[in-house]
Coordinates of C-alpha atoms and ligand atoms in Angstrom, one line a residue:
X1 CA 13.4 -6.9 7.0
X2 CA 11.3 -3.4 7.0
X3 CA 8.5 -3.3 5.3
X4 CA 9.4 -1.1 2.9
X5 CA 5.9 -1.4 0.7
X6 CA 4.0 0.1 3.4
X7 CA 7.0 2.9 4.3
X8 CA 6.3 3.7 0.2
X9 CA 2.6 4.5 1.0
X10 CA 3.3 6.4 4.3
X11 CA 5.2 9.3 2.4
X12 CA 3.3 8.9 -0.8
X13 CA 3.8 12.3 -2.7
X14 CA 7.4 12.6 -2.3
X15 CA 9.9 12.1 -4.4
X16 CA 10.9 8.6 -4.4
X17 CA 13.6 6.8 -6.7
X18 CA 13.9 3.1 -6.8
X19 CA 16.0 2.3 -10.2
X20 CA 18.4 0.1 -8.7
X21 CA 21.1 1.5 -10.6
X22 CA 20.2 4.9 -9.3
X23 CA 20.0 4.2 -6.1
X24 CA 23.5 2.9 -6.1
X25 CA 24.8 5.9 -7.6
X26 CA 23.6 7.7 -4.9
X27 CA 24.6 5.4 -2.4
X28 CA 28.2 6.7 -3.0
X29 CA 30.1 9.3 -2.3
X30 CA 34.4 9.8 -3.1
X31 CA 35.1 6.6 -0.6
X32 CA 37.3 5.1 -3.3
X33 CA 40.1 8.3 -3.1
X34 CA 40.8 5.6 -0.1
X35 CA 42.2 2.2 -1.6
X36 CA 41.0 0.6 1.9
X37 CA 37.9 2.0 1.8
X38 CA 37.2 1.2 -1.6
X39 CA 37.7 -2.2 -0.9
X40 CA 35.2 -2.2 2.3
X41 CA 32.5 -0.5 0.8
X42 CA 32.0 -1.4 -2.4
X43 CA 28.7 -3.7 -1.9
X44 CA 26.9 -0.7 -0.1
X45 CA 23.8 0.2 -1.3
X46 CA 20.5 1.8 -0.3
X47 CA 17.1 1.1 -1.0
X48 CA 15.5 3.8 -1.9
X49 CA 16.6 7.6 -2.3
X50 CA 14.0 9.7 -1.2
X51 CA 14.2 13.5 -1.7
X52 CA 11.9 15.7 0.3
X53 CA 11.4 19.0 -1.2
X54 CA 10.2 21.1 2.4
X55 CA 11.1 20.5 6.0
X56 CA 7.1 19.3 6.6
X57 CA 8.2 16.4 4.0
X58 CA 11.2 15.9 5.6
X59 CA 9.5 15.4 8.9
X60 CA 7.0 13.1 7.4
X61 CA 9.5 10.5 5.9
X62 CA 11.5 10.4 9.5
X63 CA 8.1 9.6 11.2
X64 CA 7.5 7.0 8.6
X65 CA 10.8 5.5 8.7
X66 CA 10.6 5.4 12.6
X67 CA 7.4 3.5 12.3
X68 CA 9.0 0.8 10.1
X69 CA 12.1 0.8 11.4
X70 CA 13.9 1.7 8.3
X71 CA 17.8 3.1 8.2
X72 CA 18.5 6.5 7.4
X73 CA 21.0 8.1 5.9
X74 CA 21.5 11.6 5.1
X75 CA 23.2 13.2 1.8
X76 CA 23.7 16.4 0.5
X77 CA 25.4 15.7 -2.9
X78 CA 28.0 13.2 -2.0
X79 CA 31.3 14.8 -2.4
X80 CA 32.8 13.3 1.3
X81 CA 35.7 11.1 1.0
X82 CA 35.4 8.7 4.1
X83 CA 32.1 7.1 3.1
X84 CA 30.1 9.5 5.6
X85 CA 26.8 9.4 3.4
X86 CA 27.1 5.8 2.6
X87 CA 24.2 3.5 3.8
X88 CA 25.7 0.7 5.4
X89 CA 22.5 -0.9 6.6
X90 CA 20.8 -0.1 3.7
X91 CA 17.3 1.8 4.1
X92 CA 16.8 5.7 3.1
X93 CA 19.1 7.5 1.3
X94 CA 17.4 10.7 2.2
X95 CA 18.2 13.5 -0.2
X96 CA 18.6 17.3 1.2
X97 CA 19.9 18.5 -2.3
X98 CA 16.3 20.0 -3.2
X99 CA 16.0 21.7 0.2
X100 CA 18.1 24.6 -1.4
X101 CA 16.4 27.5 -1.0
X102 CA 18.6 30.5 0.0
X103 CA 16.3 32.2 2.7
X104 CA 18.2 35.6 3.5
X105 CA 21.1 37.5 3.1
X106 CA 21.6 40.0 5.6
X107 CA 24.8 42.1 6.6
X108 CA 27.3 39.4 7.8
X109 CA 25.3 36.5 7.7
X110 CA 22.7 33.8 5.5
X111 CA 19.9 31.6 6.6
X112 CA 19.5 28.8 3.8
X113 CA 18.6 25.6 3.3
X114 CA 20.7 22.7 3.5
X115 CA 20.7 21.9 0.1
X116 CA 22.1 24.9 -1.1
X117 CA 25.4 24.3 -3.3
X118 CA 28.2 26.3 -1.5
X119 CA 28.9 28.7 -4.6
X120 CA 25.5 29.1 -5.3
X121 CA 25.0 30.9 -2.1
X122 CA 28.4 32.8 -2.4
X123 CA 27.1 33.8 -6.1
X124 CA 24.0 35.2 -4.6
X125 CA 25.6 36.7 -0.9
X126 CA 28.0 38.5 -3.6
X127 CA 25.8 40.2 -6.2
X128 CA 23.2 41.2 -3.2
X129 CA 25.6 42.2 -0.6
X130 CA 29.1 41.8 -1.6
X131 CA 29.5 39.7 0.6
X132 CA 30.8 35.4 0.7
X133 CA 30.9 32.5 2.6
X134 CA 34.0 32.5 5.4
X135 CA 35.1 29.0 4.0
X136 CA 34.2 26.4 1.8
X137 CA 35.8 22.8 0.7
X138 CA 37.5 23.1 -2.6
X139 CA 34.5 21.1 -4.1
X140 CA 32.2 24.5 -3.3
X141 CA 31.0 23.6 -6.5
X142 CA 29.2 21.0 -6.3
X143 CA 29.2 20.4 -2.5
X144 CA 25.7 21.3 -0.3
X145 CA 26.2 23.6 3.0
X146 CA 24.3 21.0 4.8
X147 CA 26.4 18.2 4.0
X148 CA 29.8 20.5 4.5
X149 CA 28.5 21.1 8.2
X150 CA 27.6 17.6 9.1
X151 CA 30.8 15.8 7.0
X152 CA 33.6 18.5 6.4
X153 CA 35.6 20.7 8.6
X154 CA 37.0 23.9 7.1
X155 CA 38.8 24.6 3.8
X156 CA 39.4 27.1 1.3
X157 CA 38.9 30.7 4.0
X158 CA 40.4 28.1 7.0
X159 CA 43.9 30.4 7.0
X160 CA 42.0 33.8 8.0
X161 CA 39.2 32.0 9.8
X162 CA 39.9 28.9 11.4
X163 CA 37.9 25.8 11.3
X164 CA 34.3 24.9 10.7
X165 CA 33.6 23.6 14.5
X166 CA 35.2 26.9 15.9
X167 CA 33.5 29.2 17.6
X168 CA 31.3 31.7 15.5
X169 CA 31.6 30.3 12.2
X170 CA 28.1 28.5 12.4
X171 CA 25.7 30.4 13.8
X172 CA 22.2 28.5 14.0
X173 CA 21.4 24.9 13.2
X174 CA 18.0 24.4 12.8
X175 CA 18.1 20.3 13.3
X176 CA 15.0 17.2 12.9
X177 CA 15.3 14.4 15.4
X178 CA 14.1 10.9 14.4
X179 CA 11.7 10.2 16.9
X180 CA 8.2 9.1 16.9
X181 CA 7.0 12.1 17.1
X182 CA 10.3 14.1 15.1
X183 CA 11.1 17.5 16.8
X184 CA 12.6 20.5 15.1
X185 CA 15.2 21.7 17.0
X186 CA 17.0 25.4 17.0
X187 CA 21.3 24.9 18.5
X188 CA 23.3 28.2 19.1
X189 CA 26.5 28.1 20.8
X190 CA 28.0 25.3 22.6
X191 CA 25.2 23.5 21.1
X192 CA 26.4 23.4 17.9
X193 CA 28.9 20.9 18.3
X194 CA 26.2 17.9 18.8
X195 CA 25.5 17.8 14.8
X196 CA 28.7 19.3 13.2
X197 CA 31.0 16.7 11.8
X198 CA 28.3 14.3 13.1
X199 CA 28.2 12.6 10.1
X200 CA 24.3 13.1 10.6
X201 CA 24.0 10.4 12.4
X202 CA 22.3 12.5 15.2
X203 CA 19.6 14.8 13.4
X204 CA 18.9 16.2 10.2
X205 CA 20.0 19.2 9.7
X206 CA 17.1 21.4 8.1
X207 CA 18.3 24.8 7.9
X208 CA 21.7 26.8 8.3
X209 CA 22.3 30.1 9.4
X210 CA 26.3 31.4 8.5
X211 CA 28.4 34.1 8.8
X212 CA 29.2 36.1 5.6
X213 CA 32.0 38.5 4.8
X214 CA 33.4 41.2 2.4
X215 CA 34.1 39.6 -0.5
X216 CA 36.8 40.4 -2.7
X217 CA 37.7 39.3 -6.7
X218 CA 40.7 37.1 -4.8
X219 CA 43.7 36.9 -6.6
X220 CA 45.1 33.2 -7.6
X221 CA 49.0 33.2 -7.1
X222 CA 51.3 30.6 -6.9
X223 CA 55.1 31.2 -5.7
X224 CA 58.2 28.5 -6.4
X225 CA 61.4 27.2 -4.7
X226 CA 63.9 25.1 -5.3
X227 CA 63.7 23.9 -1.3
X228 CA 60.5 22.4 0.2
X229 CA 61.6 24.0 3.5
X230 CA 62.3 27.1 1.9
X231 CA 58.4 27.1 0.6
X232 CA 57.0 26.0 3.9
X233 CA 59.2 28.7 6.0
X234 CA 57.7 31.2 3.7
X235 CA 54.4 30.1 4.0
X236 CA 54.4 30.0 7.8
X237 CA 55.9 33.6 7.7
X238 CA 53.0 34.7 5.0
X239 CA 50.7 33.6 7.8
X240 CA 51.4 35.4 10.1
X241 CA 51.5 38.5 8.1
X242 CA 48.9 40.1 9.5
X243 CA 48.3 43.3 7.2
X244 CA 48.3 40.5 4.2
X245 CA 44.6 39.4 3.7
X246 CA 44.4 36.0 2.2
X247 CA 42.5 32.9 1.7
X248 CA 44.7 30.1 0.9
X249 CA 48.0 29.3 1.4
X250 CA 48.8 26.2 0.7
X251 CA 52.2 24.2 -0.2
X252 CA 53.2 21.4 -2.5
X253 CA 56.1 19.7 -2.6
X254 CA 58.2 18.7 -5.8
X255 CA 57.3 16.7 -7.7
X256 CA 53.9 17.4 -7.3
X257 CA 53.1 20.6 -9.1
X258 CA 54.8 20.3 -12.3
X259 CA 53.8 16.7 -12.4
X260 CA 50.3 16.9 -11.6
X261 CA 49.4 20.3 -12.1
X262 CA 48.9 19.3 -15.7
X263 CA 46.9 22.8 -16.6
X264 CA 49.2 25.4 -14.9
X265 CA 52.3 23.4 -16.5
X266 CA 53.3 25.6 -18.7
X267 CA 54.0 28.3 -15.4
X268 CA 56.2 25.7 -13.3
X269 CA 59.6 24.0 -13.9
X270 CA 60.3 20.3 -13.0
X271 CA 61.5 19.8 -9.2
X272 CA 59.9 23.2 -8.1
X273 CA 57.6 23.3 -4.6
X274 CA 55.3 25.8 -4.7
X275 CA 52.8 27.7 -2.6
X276 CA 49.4 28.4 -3.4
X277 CA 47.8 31.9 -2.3
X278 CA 44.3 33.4 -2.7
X279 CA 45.4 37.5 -1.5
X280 CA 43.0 40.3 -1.8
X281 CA 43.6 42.8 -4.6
X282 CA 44.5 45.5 -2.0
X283 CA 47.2 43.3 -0.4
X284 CA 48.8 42.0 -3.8
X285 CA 51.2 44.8 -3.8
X286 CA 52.3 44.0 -0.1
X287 CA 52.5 40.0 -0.8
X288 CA 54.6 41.0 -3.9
X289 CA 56.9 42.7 -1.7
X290 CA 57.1 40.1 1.1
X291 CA 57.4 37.5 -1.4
X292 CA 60.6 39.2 -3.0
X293 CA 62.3 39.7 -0.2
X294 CA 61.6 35.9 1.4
X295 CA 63.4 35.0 -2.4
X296 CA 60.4 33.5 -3.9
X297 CA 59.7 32.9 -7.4
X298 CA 56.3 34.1 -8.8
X299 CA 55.4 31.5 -11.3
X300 CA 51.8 32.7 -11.7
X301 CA 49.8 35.7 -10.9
X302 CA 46.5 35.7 -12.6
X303 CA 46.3 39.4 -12.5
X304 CA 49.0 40.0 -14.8
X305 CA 47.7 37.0 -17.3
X306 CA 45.8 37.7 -20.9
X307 CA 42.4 36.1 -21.2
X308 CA 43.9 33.3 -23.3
X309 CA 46.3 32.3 -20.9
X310 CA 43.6 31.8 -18.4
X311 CA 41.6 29.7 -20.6
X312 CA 40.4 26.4 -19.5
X313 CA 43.1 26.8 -15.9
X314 CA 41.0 25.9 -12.7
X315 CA 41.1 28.2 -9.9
X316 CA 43.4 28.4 -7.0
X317 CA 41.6 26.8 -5.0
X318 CA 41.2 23.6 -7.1
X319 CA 45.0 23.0 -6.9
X320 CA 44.1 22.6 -2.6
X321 CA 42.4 20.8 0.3
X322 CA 41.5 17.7 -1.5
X323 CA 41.8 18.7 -5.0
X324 CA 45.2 18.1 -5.1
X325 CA 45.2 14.4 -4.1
X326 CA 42.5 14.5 -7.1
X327 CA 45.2 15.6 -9.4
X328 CA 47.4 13.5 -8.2
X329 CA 45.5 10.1 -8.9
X330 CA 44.8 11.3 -12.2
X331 CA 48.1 11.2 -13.1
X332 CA 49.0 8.4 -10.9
X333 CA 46.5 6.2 -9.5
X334 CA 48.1 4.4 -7.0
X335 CA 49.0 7.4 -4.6
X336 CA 46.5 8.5 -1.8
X337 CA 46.9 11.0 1.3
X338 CA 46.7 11.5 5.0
X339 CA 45.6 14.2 7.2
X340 CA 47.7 15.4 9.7
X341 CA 47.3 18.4 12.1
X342 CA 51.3 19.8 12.6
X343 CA 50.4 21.1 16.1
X344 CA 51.8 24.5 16.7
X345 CA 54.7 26.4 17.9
X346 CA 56.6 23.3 16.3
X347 CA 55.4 23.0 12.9
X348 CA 58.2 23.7 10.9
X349 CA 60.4 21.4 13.0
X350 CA 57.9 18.3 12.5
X351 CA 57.6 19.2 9.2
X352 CA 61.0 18.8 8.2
X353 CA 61.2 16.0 10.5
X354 CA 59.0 13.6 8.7
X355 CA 59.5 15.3 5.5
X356 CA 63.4 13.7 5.4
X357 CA 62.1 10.3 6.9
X358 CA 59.7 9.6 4.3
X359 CA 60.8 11.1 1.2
X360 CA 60.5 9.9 -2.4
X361 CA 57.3 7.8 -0.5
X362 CA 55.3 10.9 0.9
X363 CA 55.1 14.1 -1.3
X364 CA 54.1 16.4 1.2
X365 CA 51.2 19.0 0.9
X366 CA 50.5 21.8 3.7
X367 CA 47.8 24.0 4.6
X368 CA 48.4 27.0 6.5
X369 CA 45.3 27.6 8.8
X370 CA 44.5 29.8 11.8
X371 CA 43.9 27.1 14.5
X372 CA 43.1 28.5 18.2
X373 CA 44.5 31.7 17.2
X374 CA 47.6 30.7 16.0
X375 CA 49.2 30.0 12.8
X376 CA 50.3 26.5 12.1
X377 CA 49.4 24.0 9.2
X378 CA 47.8 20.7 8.6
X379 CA 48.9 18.3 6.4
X380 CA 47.0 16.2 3.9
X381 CA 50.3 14.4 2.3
X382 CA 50.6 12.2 -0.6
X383 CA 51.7 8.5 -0.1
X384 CA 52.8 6.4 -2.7
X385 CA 50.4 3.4 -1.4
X386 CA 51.8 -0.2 -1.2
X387 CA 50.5 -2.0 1.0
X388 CA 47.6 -1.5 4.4
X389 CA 50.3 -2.7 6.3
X390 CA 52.4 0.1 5.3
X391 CA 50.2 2.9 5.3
X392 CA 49.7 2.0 9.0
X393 CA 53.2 2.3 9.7
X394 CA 53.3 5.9 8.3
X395 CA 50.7 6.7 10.5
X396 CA 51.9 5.3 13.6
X397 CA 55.1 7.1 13.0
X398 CA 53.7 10.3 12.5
X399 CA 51.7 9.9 15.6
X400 CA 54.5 8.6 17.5
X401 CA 56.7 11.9 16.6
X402 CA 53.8 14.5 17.7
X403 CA 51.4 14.9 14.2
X404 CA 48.5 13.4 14.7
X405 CA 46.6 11.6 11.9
X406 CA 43.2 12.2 11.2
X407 CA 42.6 8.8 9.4
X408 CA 41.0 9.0 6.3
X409 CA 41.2 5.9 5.9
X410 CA 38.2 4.9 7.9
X411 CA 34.3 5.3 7.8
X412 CA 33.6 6.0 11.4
X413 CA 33.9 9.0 13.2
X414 CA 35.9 8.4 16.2
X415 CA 38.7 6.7 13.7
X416 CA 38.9 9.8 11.5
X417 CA 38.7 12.0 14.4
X418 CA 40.2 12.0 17.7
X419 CA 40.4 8.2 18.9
X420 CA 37.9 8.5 21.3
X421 CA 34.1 9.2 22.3
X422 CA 32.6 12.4 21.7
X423 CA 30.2 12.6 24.7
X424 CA 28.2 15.1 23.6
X425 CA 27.3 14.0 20.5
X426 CA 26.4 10.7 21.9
X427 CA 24.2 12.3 24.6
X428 CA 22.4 13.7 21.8
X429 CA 22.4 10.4 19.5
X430 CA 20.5 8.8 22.7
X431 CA 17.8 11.9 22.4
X432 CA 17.5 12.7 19.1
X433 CA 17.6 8.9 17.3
X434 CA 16.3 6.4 20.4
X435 CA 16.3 3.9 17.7
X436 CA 19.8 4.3 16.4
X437 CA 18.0 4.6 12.9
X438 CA 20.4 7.5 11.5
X439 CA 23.5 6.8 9.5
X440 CA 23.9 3.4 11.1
X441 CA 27.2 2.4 11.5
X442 CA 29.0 5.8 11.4
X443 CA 29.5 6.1 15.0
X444 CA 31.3 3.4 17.5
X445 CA 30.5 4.5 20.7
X446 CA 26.8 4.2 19.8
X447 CA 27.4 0.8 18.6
X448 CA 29.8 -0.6 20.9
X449 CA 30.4 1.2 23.8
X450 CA 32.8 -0.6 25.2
X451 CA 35.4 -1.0 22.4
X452 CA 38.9 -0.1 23.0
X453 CA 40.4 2.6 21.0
X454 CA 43.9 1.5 22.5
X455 CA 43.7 -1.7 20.9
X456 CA 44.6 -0.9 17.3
X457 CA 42.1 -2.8 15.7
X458 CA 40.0 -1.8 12.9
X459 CA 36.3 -1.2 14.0
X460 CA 34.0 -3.4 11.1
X461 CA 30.4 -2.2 11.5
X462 CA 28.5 -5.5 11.8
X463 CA 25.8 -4.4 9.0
X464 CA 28.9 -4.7 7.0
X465 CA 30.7 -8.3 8.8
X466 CA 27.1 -9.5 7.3
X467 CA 27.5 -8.4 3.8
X468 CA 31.3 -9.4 3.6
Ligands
FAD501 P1 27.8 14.6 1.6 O1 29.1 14.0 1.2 O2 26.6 14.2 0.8 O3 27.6 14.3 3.1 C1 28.6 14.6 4.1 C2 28.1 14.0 5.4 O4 27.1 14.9 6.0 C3 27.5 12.6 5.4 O5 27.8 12.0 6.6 C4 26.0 12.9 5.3 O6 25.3 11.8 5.9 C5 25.9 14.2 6.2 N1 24.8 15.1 5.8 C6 24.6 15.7 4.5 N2 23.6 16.6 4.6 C7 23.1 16.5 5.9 C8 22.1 17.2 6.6 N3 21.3 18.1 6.0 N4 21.9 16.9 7.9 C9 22.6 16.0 8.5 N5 23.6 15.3 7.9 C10 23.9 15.6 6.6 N6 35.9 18.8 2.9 C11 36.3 19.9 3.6 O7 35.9 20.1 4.7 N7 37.2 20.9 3.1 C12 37.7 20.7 1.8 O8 38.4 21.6 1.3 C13 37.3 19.6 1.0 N8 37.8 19.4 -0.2 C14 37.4 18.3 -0.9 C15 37.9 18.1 -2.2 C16 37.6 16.9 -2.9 C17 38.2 16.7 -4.3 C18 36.7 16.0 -2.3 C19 36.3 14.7 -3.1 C20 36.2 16.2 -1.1 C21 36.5 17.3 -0.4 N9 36.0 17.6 0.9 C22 36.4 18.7 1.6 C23 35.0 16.7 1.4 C24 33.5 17.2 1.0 O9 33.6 17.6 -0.4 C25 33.0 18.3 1.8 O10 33.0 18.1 3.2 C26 31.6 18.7 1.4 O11 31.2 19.9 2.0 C27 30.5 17.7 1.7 O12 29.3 18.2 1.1 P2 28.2 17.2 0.4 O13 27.0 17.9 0.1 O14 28.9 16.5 -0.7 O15 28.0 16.2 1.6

């Protein structure tokens, strides 16, 4: 058991929080959009959320958790959906959200801290420079940059600019190790890929520097058809229109919009798919156009709405990514999703594949994103959840027929990710956190390098076997 007494007195000054209740709260993140995870995790908790306000604090409650031997675990403001910031051993919840200062804005690109809400930065890159982040998750309003680097992977921006861990959409990392002695470390290029969608269980990320661009007063529109092939044919074409600037296209399937789209209701008929689009006001004239002649239905174009239409109506953007499972268990709480990536030239032809085999239990959602330079789309479908058992099953059959699932589902790296060990973020584990002391539990090969990938199982951290 650490000493956690004398770890209080090392970093006396900072801001500590201890109310039990507190510290549960922020021991959480959206782990129970999974039903399976939601079960697993329920009992986790931290000890203690600590909060350092400056990187020199930061440094100081690493060294002093080193000493004692105390867990940490890094959060930005909670928003991941896998249980990434969740302290399964306990110890340190270590808070970035008040290292948020926003440090420069410069022609194409920001240095902030990485506590820094995602709109708050595109609020100030816009009135200084007119300029905004490439991408953000749909939750850019309450999500950190920090914690988007280390836990998500690309959103809302993803179909002009690709994902997060693609070249050129970071820039700099400036990253702490947790060491005896904790370094500050400055990663460009290949480098990067050590600490994104590490989970932070590899360094603390301390500072960001990100690529900005123009930005424009997007305009939210959302197209219907009576076909769900129709909608995603269309969307694949929009795509790869490339005089069309846009920065979503997403599609639904029926009965999703009308059903769970409670707000935008009013614009949509029963039984309609639809596809969601963020275009540039200097390309709405040109989508208009492509959109009429591909036989689509505009059901909403916020351009041509009154004020009082518009009232209380998210954004686009907050129909998409994971906003619309969101909506979806309001309405019906037993559903929850899968991600799938629909690798390209055949994404159509999977789609429509697995559409037909698992319809009336999957309600299928798309997101049309430049991916190695292509267009194709990844999937983050709707199930109607029954059982574990079952859920498996859908995943094993979309796997089997060529879309691989991304589990979300699990809290460990390697089972959201790619099935396998990511060498060079465990090289860096082994030099940045000797002690295995950051976000225990998060990643398998640092755990158990030997476990078998092949063998279907589900990887239970032992911190956890314990408190089962
Ligand atoms: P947290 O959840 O607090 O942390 C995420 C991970 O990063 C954790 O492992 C944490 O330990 C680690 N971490 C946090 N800060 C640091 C740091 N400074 N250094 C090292 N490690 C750190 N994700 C997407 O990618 N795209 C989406 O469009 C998207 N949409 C979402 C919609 C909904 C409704 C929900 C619930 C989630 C969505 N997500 C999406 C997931 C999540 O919101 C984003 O990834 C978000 O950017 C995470 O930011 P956060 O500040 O909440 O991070």
């Amino acid at each position: 058991m650490a000493d956690l007494q004398a770890l209080r007195a090392d970093i006396e000054g900072i801001r500590i929080e201890d109310n039990e209740k507190i510290v549960q709260q922020k021991s959480r993140d959206f782990y129970w959009y999974s039903p399976v995870l939601k079960e697993r995790l329920e009992a986790v908790t931290g000890d203690l959320v600590v909060s350092p306000k400056t990187e020199a604090e930061l440094i100081r409650v690493l060294k002093a958790c080193y000493r004692h031997g105390v867990p940490v675990t890094p959060r930005g403001t909670g928003t991941g959906n896998y249980g990434q910031a969740m302290p399964l051993s306990g110890g340190v919840v270590l808070s970035l959200a008040d290292m948020n200062e926003i440090r420069e804005i410069a022609p194409g690109r920001a240095v902030v801290g990485p506590g820094v809400i995602c709109s708050d930065l595109d609020k100030a890159a816009r009135f200084e420079s007119g300029q905004e982040m490439r991408m953000h998750p749909s939750t850019a309003h309450t999500a950190t940059v920090g914690g988007f680097i280390a836990g998500g992977s690309g959103g809302v921006g993803s179909t002009r600019w690709g994902g997060l861990r693609d070249f050129g959409n970071v820039i700099r990392l400036r990253v702490v190790t947790m060491e005896e002695e904790p370094r500050a470390l400055e990663l460009t290029g290949e480098d990067l890929h050590k600490v994104t969608h590490a989970y932070g269980t590899n360094g603390i990320i301390t500072e960001v520097e990100l690529p900005l661009t123009a930005a424009y007063d997007w305009v939210d529109v959302i197209v219907a058809f009576d076909d769900f092939m129709e909608a995603a044919t269309y969307a694949n074409a929009l795509g790869r229109q490339d005089g069309i600037l846009l920065k979503l296209n997403t599609v639904v399937a029926a009965p999703a919009p009308f059903d769970y789209f409670k707000r935008h209701q009013k614009f949509l008929k029963e039984g309609e798919n639809t596809v969601i689009c963020m275009v540039a006001p200097q390309s709405l004239d040109a989508f208009l156009a492509f959109t009429r002649r591909e036989g689509g239905r505009i059901a909403f174009n916020r351009s041509e709405l009154a004020e009082e239409d518009l009232r209380g109506l998210p954004v686009a953007y907050e129909l998409a990514w994971n906003h619309t499972t969101l909506r979806g268990l309001r309405v019906d709480p037993a559903i929850t999703y899968l991600q799938v990536l629909y690798p390209f030239p055949d994404q159509l032809a999977l789609v429509s594949k697995l559409h037909e085999m698992f319809e009336g239990e999957v309600i299928d959602h798309l997101e049309f994103v430049r991916f190695d330079g292509d267009i194709t789309c990844f999937g983050l479908p709707m199930v109607r959840y029954s059982t574990e058992e079952r859920l498996d099953e859908i995943i094993e059959t979309f796997n089997r027929e060529g879309a691989p699932i991304f589990n979300p589902h699990r809290y460990t790296l390697e089972e959201g990710g790619m099935k396998q060990t990511d060498e060079i973020q465990l090289a860096f584990k082994r030099e940045a956190d000797p002690r295995g002391l950051l976000n225990p539990g998060k990643m398998i090969a640092w755990e158990n390098p030997d476990y078998d990938f092949d063998s279907g199982a589900v990887w239970l951290f032992k911190g956890l076997q314990k408190a089962g």
